[in-house]
PDB file of C-alpha atoms in Angstrom:
ATOM      1  CA  MET A   1     -37.446 100.845 -63.295  1.00 97.00           C
ATOM      2  CA  ILE A   2     -37.851  96.916 -62.850  1.00 98.00           C
ATOM      3  CA  ILE A   3     -40.615  96.082 -60.477  1.00 98.00           C
ATOM      4  CA  VAL A   4     -40.064  92.639 -59.400  1.00 98.00           C
ATOM      5  CA  VAL A   5     -42.880  90.822 -56.999  1.00 98.00           C
ATOM      6  CA  GLY A   6     -42.423  87.784 -54.784  1.00 97.00           C
ATOM      7  CA  ASP A   7     -40.671  86.885 -51.982  1.00 96.00           C
ATOM      8  CA  LEU A   8     -38.132  88.704 -48.937  1.00 96.00           C
ATOM      9  CA  VAL A   9     -37.599  85.725 -46.168  1.00 96.00           C
ATOM     10  CA  THR A  10     -34.628  84.922 -44.164  1.00 94.00           C
ATOM     11  CA  ASP A  11     -31.814  82.476 -45.393  1.00 89.00           C
ATOM     12  CA  VAL A  12     -30.421  80.164 -42.885  1.00 90.00           C
ATOM     13  CA  LEU A  13     -27.290  78.955 -44.629  1.00 84.00           C
ATOM     14  CA  VAL A  14     -25.654  75.548 -43.715  1.00 87.00           C
ATOM     15  CA  GLU A  15     -22.773  74.945 -45.542  1.00 81.00           C
ATOM     16  CA  HIS A  16     -21.118  71.522 -45.359  1.00 82.00           C
ATOM     17  CA  ASN A  17     -18.047  70.180 -46.280  1.00 77.00           C
ATOM     18  CA  GLY A  18     -19.183  66.579 -47.119  1.00 77.00           C
ATOM     19  CA  PRO A  19     -22.007  64.559 -46.608  1.00 80.00           C
ATOM     20  CA  LEU A  20     -25.084  64.711 -44.308  1.00 78.00           C
ATOM     21  CA  HIS A  21     -24.734  62.393 -41.595  1.00 81.00           C
ATOM     22  CA  PRO A  22     -28.812  61.346 -40.937  1.00 84.00           C
ATOM     23  CA  GLY A  23     -29.325  60.540 -37.413  1.00 86.00           C
ATOM     24  CA  SER A  24     -26.175  62.301 -35.930  1.00 86.00           C
ATOM     25  CA  ASP A  25     -23.983  64.932 -36.174  1.00 87.00           C
ATOM     26  CA  THR A  26     -22.730  66.974 -39.455  1.00 82.00           C
ATOM     27  CA  ASP A  27     -19.742  69.756 -39.179  1.00 87.00           C
ATOM     28  CA  ALA A  28     -21.145  72.619 -41.012  1.00 84.00           C
ATOM     29  CA  ALA A  29     -20.572  76.665 -41.056  1.00 85.00           C
ATOM     30  CA  ILE A  30     -23.997  78.270 -40.415  1.00 88.00           C
ATOM     31  CA  ARG A  31     -24.739  81.994 -41.207  1.00 85.00           C
ATOM     32  CA  VAL A  32     -28.165  83.978 -41.783  1.00 89.00           C
ATOM     33  CA  SER A  33     -29.037  86.784 -43.890  1.00 88.00           C
ATOM     34  CA  GLY A  34     -31.463  88.030 -46.292  1.00 92.00           C
ATOM     35  CA  GLY A  35     -32.991  85.798 -49.164  1.00 92.00           C
ATOM     36  CA  GLY A  36     -35.769  85.292 -51.552  1.00 94.00           C
ATOM     37  CA  GLN A  37     -36.184  84.688 -55.024  1.00 95.00           C
ATOM     38  CA  ALA A  38     -37.393  88.268 -55.832  1.00 97.00           C
ATOM     39  CA  ALA A  39     -35.574  89.782 -52.658  1.00 97.00           C
ATOM     40  CA  ASN A  40     -32.210  88.430 -54.272  1.00 96.00           C
ATOM     41  CA  THR A  41     -32.842  89.496 -57.817  1.00 97.00           C
ATOM     42  CA  ALA A  42     -33.505  93.212 -56.362  1.00 98.00           C
ATOM     43  CA  ALA A  43     -30.599  93.010 -54.771  1.00 97.00           C
ATOM     44  CA  TRP A  44     -28.445  92.586 -57.409  1.00 97.00           C
ATOM     45  CA  LEU A  45     -29.982  94.519 -59.390  1.00 98.00           C
ATOM     46  CA  ALA A  46     -29.705  97.440 -57.115  1.00 98.00           C
ATOM     47  CA  HIS A  47     -25.695  96.286 -56.539  1.00 97.00           C
ATOM     48  CA  ILE A  48     -25.026  97.619 -60.350  1.00 97.00           C
ATOM     49  CA  GLY A  49     -26.950 100.782 -60.251  1.00 97.00           C
ATOM     50  CA  HIS A  50     -30.098  99.914 -61.741  1.00 98.00           C
ATOM     51  CA  PRO A  51     -33.567 101.264 -60.308  1.00 98.00           C
ATOM     52  CA  VAL A  52     -35.417  98.472 -58.786  1.00 98.00           C
ATOM     53  CA  SER A  53     -38.844  98.447 -56.896  1.00 98.00           C
ATOM     54  CA  LEU A  54     -39.133  95.003 -54.848  1.00 98.00           C
ATOM     55  CA  VAL A  55     -42.894  94.246 -54.237  1.00 98.00           C
ATOM     56  CA  SER A  56     -43.234  91.707 -51.279  1.00 98.00           C
ATOM     57  CA  ALA A  57     -44.700  90.511 -47.926  1.00 98.00           C
ATOM     58  CA  VAL A  58     -43.073  90.098 -44.262  1.00 98.00           C
ATOM     59  CA  GLY A  59     -44.307  89.736 -41.158  1.00 97.00           C
ATOM     60  CA  ASP A  60     -44.515  92.508 -38.378  1.00 96.00           C
ATOM     61  CA  ASP A  61     -41.430  90.928 -36.630  1.00 96.00           C
ATOM     62  CA  VAL A  62     -37.852  91.770 -36.254  1.00 96.00           C
ATOM     63  CA  SER A  63     -36.946  89.795 -38.857  1.00 96.00           C
ATOM     64  CA  GLY A  64     -38.829  91.276 -41.005  1.00 96.00           C
ATOM     65  CA  ARG A  65     -37.746  94.992 -40.439  1.00 97.00           C
ATOM     66  CA  ASP A  66     -33.828  93.467 -40.784  1.00 96.00           C
ATOM     67  CA  ARG A  67     -34.761  92.169 -44.186  1.00 97.00           C
ATOM     68  CA  VAL A  68     -36.850  95.414 -45.482  1.00 97.00           C
ATOM     69  CA  ALA A  69     -33.538  97.556 -43.696  1.00 97.00           C
ATOM     70  CA  GLU A  70     -30.800  95.461 -45.450  1.00 96.00           C
ATOM     71  CA  LEU A  71     -32.566  96.168 -48.962  1.00 97.00           C
ATOM     72  CA  GLU A  72     -33.322 100.058 -48.292  1.00 97.00           C
ATOM     73  CA  TRP A  73     -29.789 100.281 -47.559  1.00 97.00           C
ATOM     74  CA  ALA A  74     -28.618  98.491 -50.404  1.00 96.00           C
ATOM     75  CA  GLY A  75     -30.945 101.226 -52.382  1.00 97.00           C
ATOM     76  CA  VAL A  76     -33.914  99.047 -53.383  1.00 98.00           C
ATOM     77  CA  ARG A  77     -36.916 100.983 -53.131  1.00 98.00           C
ATOM     78  CA  CYS A  78     -39.288  98.494 -51.093  1.00 98.00           C
ATOM     79  CA  ALA A  79     -42.865  98.466 -51.849  1.00 98.00           C
ATOM     80  CA  VAL A  80     -42.960  95.896 -48.679  1.00 98.00           C
ATOM     81  CA  GLN A  81     -46.282  95.200 -46.892  1.00 97.00           C
ATOM     82  CA  VAL A  82     -46.236  94.036 -43.318  1.00 97.00           C
ATOM     83  CA  CYS A  83     -48.711  91.105 -42.229  1.00 97.00           C
ATOM     84  CA  PRO A  84     -49.645  91.674 -38.329  1.00 96.00           C
ATOM     85  CA  GLY A  85     -49.500  88.280 -36.514  1.00 94.00           C
ATOM     86  CA  ALA A  86     -47.590  86.425 -39.484  1.00 96.00           C
ATOM     87  CA  ALA A  87     -43.647  85.721 -38.984  1.00 97.00           C
ATOM     88  CA  THR A  88     -41.168  86.611 -41.930  1.00 97.00           C
ATOM     89  CA  GLY A  89     -40.830  83.763 -44.266  1.00 96.00           C
ATOM     90  CA  SER A  90     -37.732  81.504 -43.681  1.00 94.00           C
ATOM     91  CA  VAL A  91     -35.632  79.302 -45.746  1.00 89.00           C
ATOM     92  CA  VAL A  92     -32.750  76.738 -44.394  1.00 91.00           C
ATOM     93  CA  VAL A  93     -30.558  76.203 -47.285  1.00 82.00           C
ATOM     94  CA  LEU A  94     -28.091  73.295 -47.453  1.00 85.00           C
ATOM     95  CA  THR A  95     -25.298  74.267 -49.536  1.00 76.00           C
ATOM     96  CA  GLY A  96     -22.108  71.979 -50.510  1.00 65.00           C
ATOM     97  CA  PRO A  97     -19.546  72.086 -53.871  1.00 58.00           C
ATOM     98  CA  GLY A  98     -22.238  72.148 -56.635  1.00 57.00           C
ATOM     99  CA  GLU A  99     -25.301  71.910 -54.692  1.00 65.00           C
ATOM    100  CA  ARG A 100     -28.019  73.296 -52.506  1.00 70.00           C
ATOM    101  CA  THR A 101     -31.336  72.003 -51.082  1.00 81.00           C
ATOM    102  CA  MET A 102     -33.694  74.259 -49.695  1.00 80.00           C
ATOM    103  CA  VAL A 103     -36.508  73.758 -46.913  1.00 88.00           C
ATOM    104  CA  THR A 104     -38.894  76.246 -46.721  1.00 88.00           C
ATOM    105  CA  ASP A 105     -41.423  78.068 -44.827  1.00 93.00           C
ATOM    106  CA  ARG A 106     -43.058  80.763 -46.828  1.00 91.00           C
ATOM    107  CA  GLY A 107     -44.591  82.478 -43.549  1.00 94.00           C
ATOM    108  CA  ALA A 108     -45.897  86.131 -44.743  1.00 96.00           C
ATOM    109  CA  SER A 109     -44.814  85.529 -48.454  1.00 96.00           C
ATOM    110  CA  LEU A 110     -48.432  83.695 -48.170  1.00 96.00           C
ATOM    111  CA  LEU A 111     -49.980  87.021 -47.626  1.00 97.00           C
ATOM    112  CA  LEU A 112     -49.252  89.183 -50.187  1.00 97.00           C
ATOM    113  CA  ASP A 113     -52.326  90.762 -50.855  1.00 97.00           C
ATOM    114  CA  PRO A 114     -53.305  91.119 -54.751  1.00 98.00           C
ATOM    115  CA  ASP A 115     -54.549  94.938 -53.996  1.00 98.00           C
ATOM    116  CA  HIS A 116     -51.323  95.945 -52.921  1.00 98.00           C
ATOM    117  CA  VAL A 117     -48.827  94.341 -55.986  1.00 98.00           C
ATOM    118  CA  THR A 118     -51.772  95.847 -57.798  1.00 98.00           C
ATOM    119  CA  SER A 119     -51.760  99.461 -56.498  1.00 98.00           C
ATOM    120  CA  VAL A 120     -47.566  99.329 -56.972  1.00 98.00           C
ATOM    121  CA  ILE A 121     -47.831  98.268 -60.441  1.00 98.00           C
ATOM    122  CA  THR A 122     -50.917 100.181 -61.316  1.00 97.00           C
ATOM    123  CA  GLY A 123     -48.361 103.601 -60.217  1.00 97.00           C
ATOM    124  CA  ALA A 124     -45.378 102.518 -61.400  1.00 96.00           C
ATOM    125  CA  PRO A 125     -43.762 104.982 -64.265  1.00 95.00           C
ATOM    126  CA  ASP A 126     -44.528 104.515 -67.700  1.00 95.00           C
ATOM    127  CA  GLY A 127     -41.608 102.512 -69.432  1.00 95.00           C
ATOM    128  CA  SER A 128     -41.425  99.848 -66.471  1.00 97.00           C
ATOM    129  CA  HIS A 129     -41.150  96.141 -66.519  1.00 98.00           C
ATOM    130  CA  VAL A 130     -42.373  93.785 -64.165  1.00 98.00           C
ATOM    131  CA  HIS A 131     -40.254  90.890 -62.901  1.00 98.00           C
ATOM    132  CA  LEU A 132     -42.484  88.127 -61.382  1.00 98.00           C
ATOM    133  CA  SER A 133     -40.819  85.197 -59.813  1.00 97.00           C
ATOM    134  CA  GLY A 134     -42.723  82.268 -59.943  1.00 96.00           C
ATOM    135  CA  TYR A 135     -43.272  81.084 -56.371  1.00 96.00           C
ATOM    136  CA  PRO A 136     -46.499  83.205 -55.448  1.00 97.00           C
ATOM    137  CA  LEU A 137     -47.939  81.382 -58.756  1.00 97.00           C
ATOM    138  CA  LEU A 138     -46.682  78.247 -56.612  1.00 96.00           C
ATOM    139  CA  HIS A 139     -48.578  78.446 -53.699  1.00 95.00           C
ATOM    140  CA  ALA A 140     -52.614  78.890 -53.446  1.00 95.00           C
ATOM    141  CA  GLY A 141     -52.181  81.512 -50.453  1.00 94.00           C
ATOM    142  CA  SER A 142     -50.350  83.713 -52.752  1.00 97.00           C
ATOM    143  CA  ARG A 143     -51.036  82.781 -56.223  1.00 98.00           C
ATOM    144  CA  ALA A 144     -54.025  85.444 -56.635  1.00 98.00           C
ATOM    145  CA  ALA A 145     -51.108  87.895 -56.137  1.00 98.00           C
ATOM    146  CA  GLY A 146     -48.698  86.420 -58.945  1.00 98.00           C
ATOM    147  CA  LEU A 147     -51.740  86.627 -60.810  1.00 98.00           C
ATOM    148  CA  ALA A 148     -53.145  90.416 -59.717  1.00 98.00           C
ATOM    149  CA  ALA A 149     -49.334  91.600 -60.888  1.00 98.00           C
ATOM    150  CA  LEU A 150     -49.641  89.848 -64.265  1.00 98.00           C
ATOM    151  CA  THR A 151     -53.107  91.192 -64.987  1.00 98.00           C
ATOM    152  CA  ALA A 152     -51.950  94.497 -63.535  1.00 98.00           C
ATOM    153  CA  ALA A 153     -48.841  94.681 -66.045  1.00 98.00           C
ATOM    154  CA  ALA A 154     -50.621  94.053 -69.108  1.00 97.00           C
ATOM    155  CA  ARG A 155     -53.567  97.028 -68.168  1.00 97.00           C
ATOM    156  CA  ARG A 156     -50.596  99.017 -67.891  1.00 96.00           C
ATOM    157  CA  GLY A 157     -48.858  97.544 -71.046  1.00 96.00           C
ATOM    158  CA  LEU A 158     -45.694  97.023 -69.064  1.00 98.00           C
ATOM    159  CA  THR A 159     -43.151  94.482 -70.391  1.00 98.00           C
ATOM    160  CA  VAL A 160     -42.804  91.126 -68.195  1.00 98.00           C
ATOM    161  CA  SER A 161     -40.626  88.329 -67.275  1.00 98.00           C
ATOM    162  CA  VAL A 162     -41.384  85.167 -65.524  1.00 98.00           C
ATOM    163  CA  ASP A 163     -38.663  83.170 -63.061  1.00 98.00           C
ATOM    164  CA  ALA A 164     -39.936  79.330 -62.978  1.00 97.00           C
ATOM    165  CA  ALA A 165     -38.933  79.279 -59.837  1.00 92.00           C
ATOM    166  CA  SER A 166     -38.331  75.778 -58.349  1.00 92.00           C
ATOM    167  CA  ALA A 167     -38.705  72.259 -59.952  1.00 94.00           C
ATOM    168  CA  ALA A 168     -40.573  70.810 -57.081  1.00 92.00           C
ATOM    169  CA  PRO A 169     -43.361  73.095 -56.775  1.00 94.00           C
ATOM    170  CA  LEU A 170     -43.787  73.106 -60.428  1.00 96.00           C
ATOM    171  CA  ARG A 171     -44.613  69.465 -60.502  1.00 96.00           C
ATOM    172  CA  SER A 172     -46.946  69.952 -58.078  1.00 96.00           C
ATOM    173  CA  VAL A 173     -49.054  72.624 -59.514  1.00 97.00           C
ATOM    174  CA  GLY A 174     -48.491  70.862 -63.179  1.00 97.00           C
ATOM    175  CA  ALA A 175     -46.846  72.417 -66.397  1.00 97.00           C
ATOM    176  CA  GLN A 176     -50.133  72.772 -67.400  1.00 97.00           C
ATOM    177  CA  ALA A 177     -51.219  75.132 -65.043  1.00 97.00           C
ATOM    178  CA  PHE A 178     -48.113  77.272 -64.421  1.00 98.00           C
ATOM    179  CA  LEU A 179     -48.070  77.853 -68.830  1.00 98.00           C
ATOM    180  CA  THR A 180     -51.724  79.000 -68.663  1.00 97.00           C
ATOM    181  CA  TRP A 181     -50.839  81.372 -65.618  1.00 98.00           C
ATOM    182  CA  VAL A 182     -48.005  82.646 -67.467  1.00 98.00           C
ATOM    183  CA  ARG A 183     -49.496  82.630 -71.039  1.00 97.00           C
ATOM    184  CA  GLU A 184     -47.959  85.264 -73.375  1.00 96.00           C
ATOM    185  CA  THR A 185     -45.728  86.814 -71.242  1.00 97.00           C
ATOM    186  CA  GLY A 186     -42.719  88.174 -72.825  1.00 97.00           C
ATOM    187  CA  LEU A 187     -39.660  85.896 -71.397  1.00 98.00           C
ATOM    188  CA  LEU A 188     -39.850  83.112 -69.490  1.00 98.00           C
ATOM    189  CA  LEU A 189     -36.603  82.216 -67.472  1.00 98.00           C
ATOM    190  CA  CYS A 190     -36.009  78.658 -66.270  1.00 97.00           C
ATOM    191  CA  ASN A 191     -33.229  76.432 -65.172  1.00 95.00           C
ATOM    192  CA  ALA A 192     -32.428  72.717 -66.772  1.00 94.00           C
ATOM    193  CA  ASP A 193     -34.721  70.817 -64.327  1.00 95.00           C
ATOM    194  CA  GLU A 194     -37.176  73.393 -64.679  1.00 97.00           C
ATOM    195  CA  ALA A 195     -37.573  73.241 -68.274  1.00 97.00           C
ATOM    196  CA  GLU A 196     -37.801  69.482 -68.011  1.00 97.00           C
ATOM    197  CA  VAL A 197     -40.791  69.837 -66.038  1.00 97.00           C
ATOM    198  CA  LEU A 198     -42.439  72.588 -68.397  1.00 97.00           C
ATOM    199  CA  ALA A 199     -40.880  71.291 -71.588  1.00 96.00           C
ATOM    200  CA  GLY A 200     -40.097  67.719 -71.319  1.00 95.00           C
ATOM    201  CA  PRO A 201     -36.874  66.101 -72.363  1.00 95.00           C
ATOM    202  CA  GLY A 202     -34.448  67.586 -74.831  1.00 93.00           C
ATOM    203  CA  SER A 203     -31.818  70.088 -75.905  1.00 93.00           C
ATOM    204  CA  ALA A 204     -32.024  73.628 -74.397  1.00 94.00           C
ATOM    205  CA  ALA A 205     -33.559  74.844 -77.695  1.00 94.00           C
ATOM    206  CA  ASP A 206     -35.699  72.585 -78.329  1.00 94.00           C
ATOM    207  CA  GLN A 207     -37.460  72.651 -74.946  1.00 96.00           C
ATOM    208  CA  GLY A 208     -37.023  76.464 -75.331  1.00 95.00           C
ATOM    209  CA  HIS A 209     -38.770  76.304 -78.858  1.00 95.00           C
ATOM    210  CA  ARG A 210     -41.913  74.051 -76.959  1.00 96.00           C
ATOM    211  CA  LEU A 211     -42.152  76.689 -74.201  1.00 97.00           C
ATOM    212  CA  THR A 212     -42.923  79.512 -76.996  1.00 96.00           C
ATOM    213  CA  ALA A 213     -45.925  78.080 -77.896  1.00 96.00           C
ATOM    214  CA  HIS A 214     -47.041  79.626 -74.718  1.00 97.00           C
ATOM    215  CA  VAL A 215     -44.664  82.766 -73.925  1.00 97.00           C
ATOM    216  CA  GLN A 216     -42.972  85.003 -76.615  1.00 97.00           C
ATOM    217  CA  GLY A 217     -39.449  83.702 -75.591  1.00 97.00           C
ATOM    218  CA  ALA A 218     -38.118  81.621 -73.217  1.00 97.00           C
ATOM    219  CA  VAL A 219     -33.996  81.358 -71.396  1.00 97.00           C
ATOM    220  CA  VAL A 220     -33.192  77.700 -70.476  1.00 97.00           C
ATOM    221  CA  LYS A 221     -29.995  78.229 -67.852  1.00 94.00           C
ATOM    222  CA  GLN A 222     -27.641  75.565 -68.335  1.00 89.00           C
ATOM    223  CA  GLY A 223     -24.969  76.250 -65.341  1.00 83.00           C
ATOM    224  CA  ALA A 224     -21.613  75.564 -66.376  1.00 82.00           C
ATOM    225  CA  ALA A 225     -22.625  74.819 -70.723  1.00 85.00           C
ATOM    226  CA  GLY A 226     -24.234  78.498 -70.498  1.00 87.00           C
ATOM    227  CA  ALA A 227     -28.320  79.786 -71.841  1.00 93.00           C
ATOM    228  CA  VAL A 228     -30.204  79.584 -74.902  1.00 96.00           C
ATOM    229  CA  TRP A 229     -32.519  81.867 -75.750  1.00 97.00           C
ATOM    230  CA  SER A 230     -35.394  81.069 -77.649  1.00 96.00           C
ATOM    231  CA  PHE A 231     -37.698  83.144 -80.181  1.00 96.00           C
ATOM    232  CA  ARG A 232     -41.549  82.371 -81.596  1.00 93.00           C
ATOM    233  CA  ASP A 233     -39.956  82.641 -84.940  1.00 91.00           C
ATOM    234  CA  ARG A 234     -37.524  79.405 -83.562  1.00 88.00           C
ATOM    235  CA  SER A 235     -34.779  81.791 -83.664  1.00 91.00           C
ATOM    236  CA  VAL A 236     -31.968  80.873 -81.171  1.00 93.00           C
ATOM    237  CA  VAL A 237     -29.141  83.075 -79.210  1.00 93.00           C
ATOM    238  CA  THR A 238     -27.181  81.036 -77.239  1.00 90.00           C
ATOM    239  CA  GLY A 239     -24.790  82.416 -73.972  1.00 87.00           C
ATOM    240  CA  ARG A 240     -21.457  81.291 -72.476  1.00 86.00           C
ATOM    241  CA  ALA A 241     -21.084  80.714 -68.913  1.00 77.00           C
ATOM    242  CA  HIS A 242     -18.127  82.075 -67.033  1.00 76.00           C
ATOM    243  CA  GLY A 243     -15.530  79.642 -66.077  1.00 71.00           C
ATOM    244  CA  VAL A 244     -14.859  79.992 -62.030  1.00 70.00           C
ATOM    245  CA  PRO A 245     -14.524  78.272 -58.873  1.00 67.00           C
ATOM    246  CA  MET A 246     -17.863  77.946 -57.197  1.00 70.00           C
ATOM    247  CA  LYS A 247     -18.254  78.623 -53.855  1.00 69.00           C
ATOM    248  CA  ASP A 248     -22.135  78.495 -53.785  1.00 67.00           C
ATOM    249  CA  PRO A 249     -24.461  78.472 -56.197  1.00 75.00           C
ATOM    250  CA  THR A 250     -27.256  80.301 -53.943  1.00 74.00           C
ATOM    251  CA  GLY A 251     -28.606  82.765 -55.849  1.00 79.00           C
ATOM    252  CA  ALA A 252     -27.005  82.353 -59.034  1.00 87.00           C
ATOM    253  CA  GLY A 253     -29.861  82.479 -61.293  1.00 91.00           C
ATOM    254  CA  ASP A 254     -31.495  85.421 -59.216  1.00 95.00           C
ATOM    255  CA  ALA A 255     -28.069  87.415 -60.043  1.00 95.00           C
ATOM    256  CA  PHE A 256     -28.232  85.891 -63.619  1.00 95.00           C
ATOM    257  CA  ALA A 257     -32.124  87.442 -63.805  1.00 97.00           C
ATOM    258  CA  ALA A 258     -30.903  90.625 -62.513  1.00 97.00           C
ATOM    259  CA  GLY A 259     -27.670  91.281 -65.477  1.00 97.00           C
ATOM    260  CA  LEU A 260     -30.190  89.574 -68.622  1.00 97.00           C
ATOM    261  CA  LEU A 261     -32.936  92.101 -67.277  1.00 98.00           C
ATOM    262  CA  ALA A 262     -30.714  95.427 -66.361  1.00 98.00           C
ATOM    263  CA  ALA A 263     -29.164  94.492 -69.893  1.00 97.00           C
ATOM    264  CA  LYS A 264     -32.163  94.093 -71.780  1.00 96.00           C
ATOM    265  CA  CYS A 265     -34.742  96.948 -70.033  1.00 96.00           C
ATOM    266  CA  SER A 266     -31.453  99.492 -71.096  1.00 96.00           C
ATOM    267  CA  GLY A 267     -31.675  98.420 -74.760  1.00 96.00           C
ATOM    268  CA  ALA A 268     -28.802  95.702 -75.006  1.00 96.00           C
ATOM    269  CA  THR A 269     -29.329  92.782 -77.439  1.00 96.00           C
ATOM    270  CA  PRO A 270     -30.221  89.407 -76.650  1.00 96.00           C
ATOM    271  CA  GLU A 271     -26.512  88.270 -76.977  1.00 95.00           C
ATOM    272  CA  ALA A 272     -25.177  91.188 -74.935  1.00 96.00           C
ATOM    273  CA  ALA A 273     -28.730  90.238 -71.887  1.00 96.00           C
ATOM    274  CA  LEU A 274     -27.352  86.824 -72.135  1.00 95.00           C
ATOM    275  CA  ALA A 275     -23.337  87.677 -71.524  1.00 95.00           C
ATOM    276  CA  ALA A 276     -24.442  90.017 -68.598  1.00 96.00           C
ATOM    277  CA  GLY A 277     -26.153  87.695 -67.579  1.00 95.00           C
ATOM    278  CA  ALA A 278     -23.652  84.994 -67.355  1.00 92.00           C
ATOM    279  CA  GLU A 279     -21.450  87.853 -65.782  1.00 92.00           C
ATOM    280  CA  LEU A 280     -23.616  88.380 -62.678  1.00 92.00           C
ATOM    281  CA  GLY A 281     -23.997  84.741 -61.889  1.00 90.00           C
ATOM    282  CA  ALA A 282     -20.440  84.295 -61.888  1.00 86.00           C
ATOM    283  CA  ARG A 283     -19.918  86.723 -59.092  1.00 89.00           C
ATOM    284  CA  ALA A 284     -23.044  84.955 -57.182  1.00 82.00           C
ATOM    285  CA  VAL A 285     -21.336  81.328 -57.165  1.00 79.00           C
ATOM    286  CA  SER A 286     -17.946  83.327 -56.264  1.00 76.00           C
ATOM    287  CA  VAL A 287     -19.197  84.354 -52.717  1.00 79.00           C
ATOM    288  CA  LEU A 288     -20.926  82.779 -50.256  1.00 72.00           C
ATOM    289  CA  GLY A 289     -24.659  83.596 -49.813  1.00 72.00           C
ATOM    290  CA  ALA A 290     -27.635  84.802 -52.215  1.00 76.00           C
ATOM    291  CA  ARG A 291     -26.991  88.519 -52.235  1.00 85.00           C
ATOM    292  CA  PRO A 292     -24.345  90.596 -53.655  1.00 89.00           C
TER     293      PRO A 292
END
């Protein structure tokens, strides 16, 4: 069982084919779907048949009920807290060829209760893995819940991974603070921008080695250039990306995490786990939206 802790929101996906025109109109295709880094990873895990539970928070509103129903229908076990009086979070995703920008209202995600998180992880089956989206740590309202997930997993002796989430809020909280919060985590996942915030400039391998002063292992994702997994003994495993036409990069990292973690938790080698992550990431960029 993989227990994913983090955000469940509504994505408003805006797909524009050319540059945005500030102060005027830009043609786009717009659709609404489920989103949130943690929820996306959970959805991809369920899609490939791996047992998964999502720990998150939504508002007591139609949007929240719809988001939970979608995930349950997809096979995700939802340990989702409902927050009366709060609105379910939402994200406007501006996506064009090769890039995406997000405008975020975290909503009820900021109200995730540390006691709720602790209770779910304390009652998890032996041998479970906890995967924490970095977003709860990056916002003061939900930080206690993110830290509670790490503490509860440590008390249970469960393996843990953390996704660094997003470069801009990482800069806001500071690399040293974030690395202190996740210290001794088994695996840290970050993309190239996040790795530069946390480890400074350099090659992915060099960044990964610097990160292993704080965490036990680090995977630095480089998009089409593949990914590098660095270990404390200074060994490095390199994974290749799949060359596929890109329709939408939204959720690619979440799918990569799902593929890698499912393989790793099933006993695969780091090489095989990176390959599984790359395969699922390639499937994600081939479709519009962040979910299977």
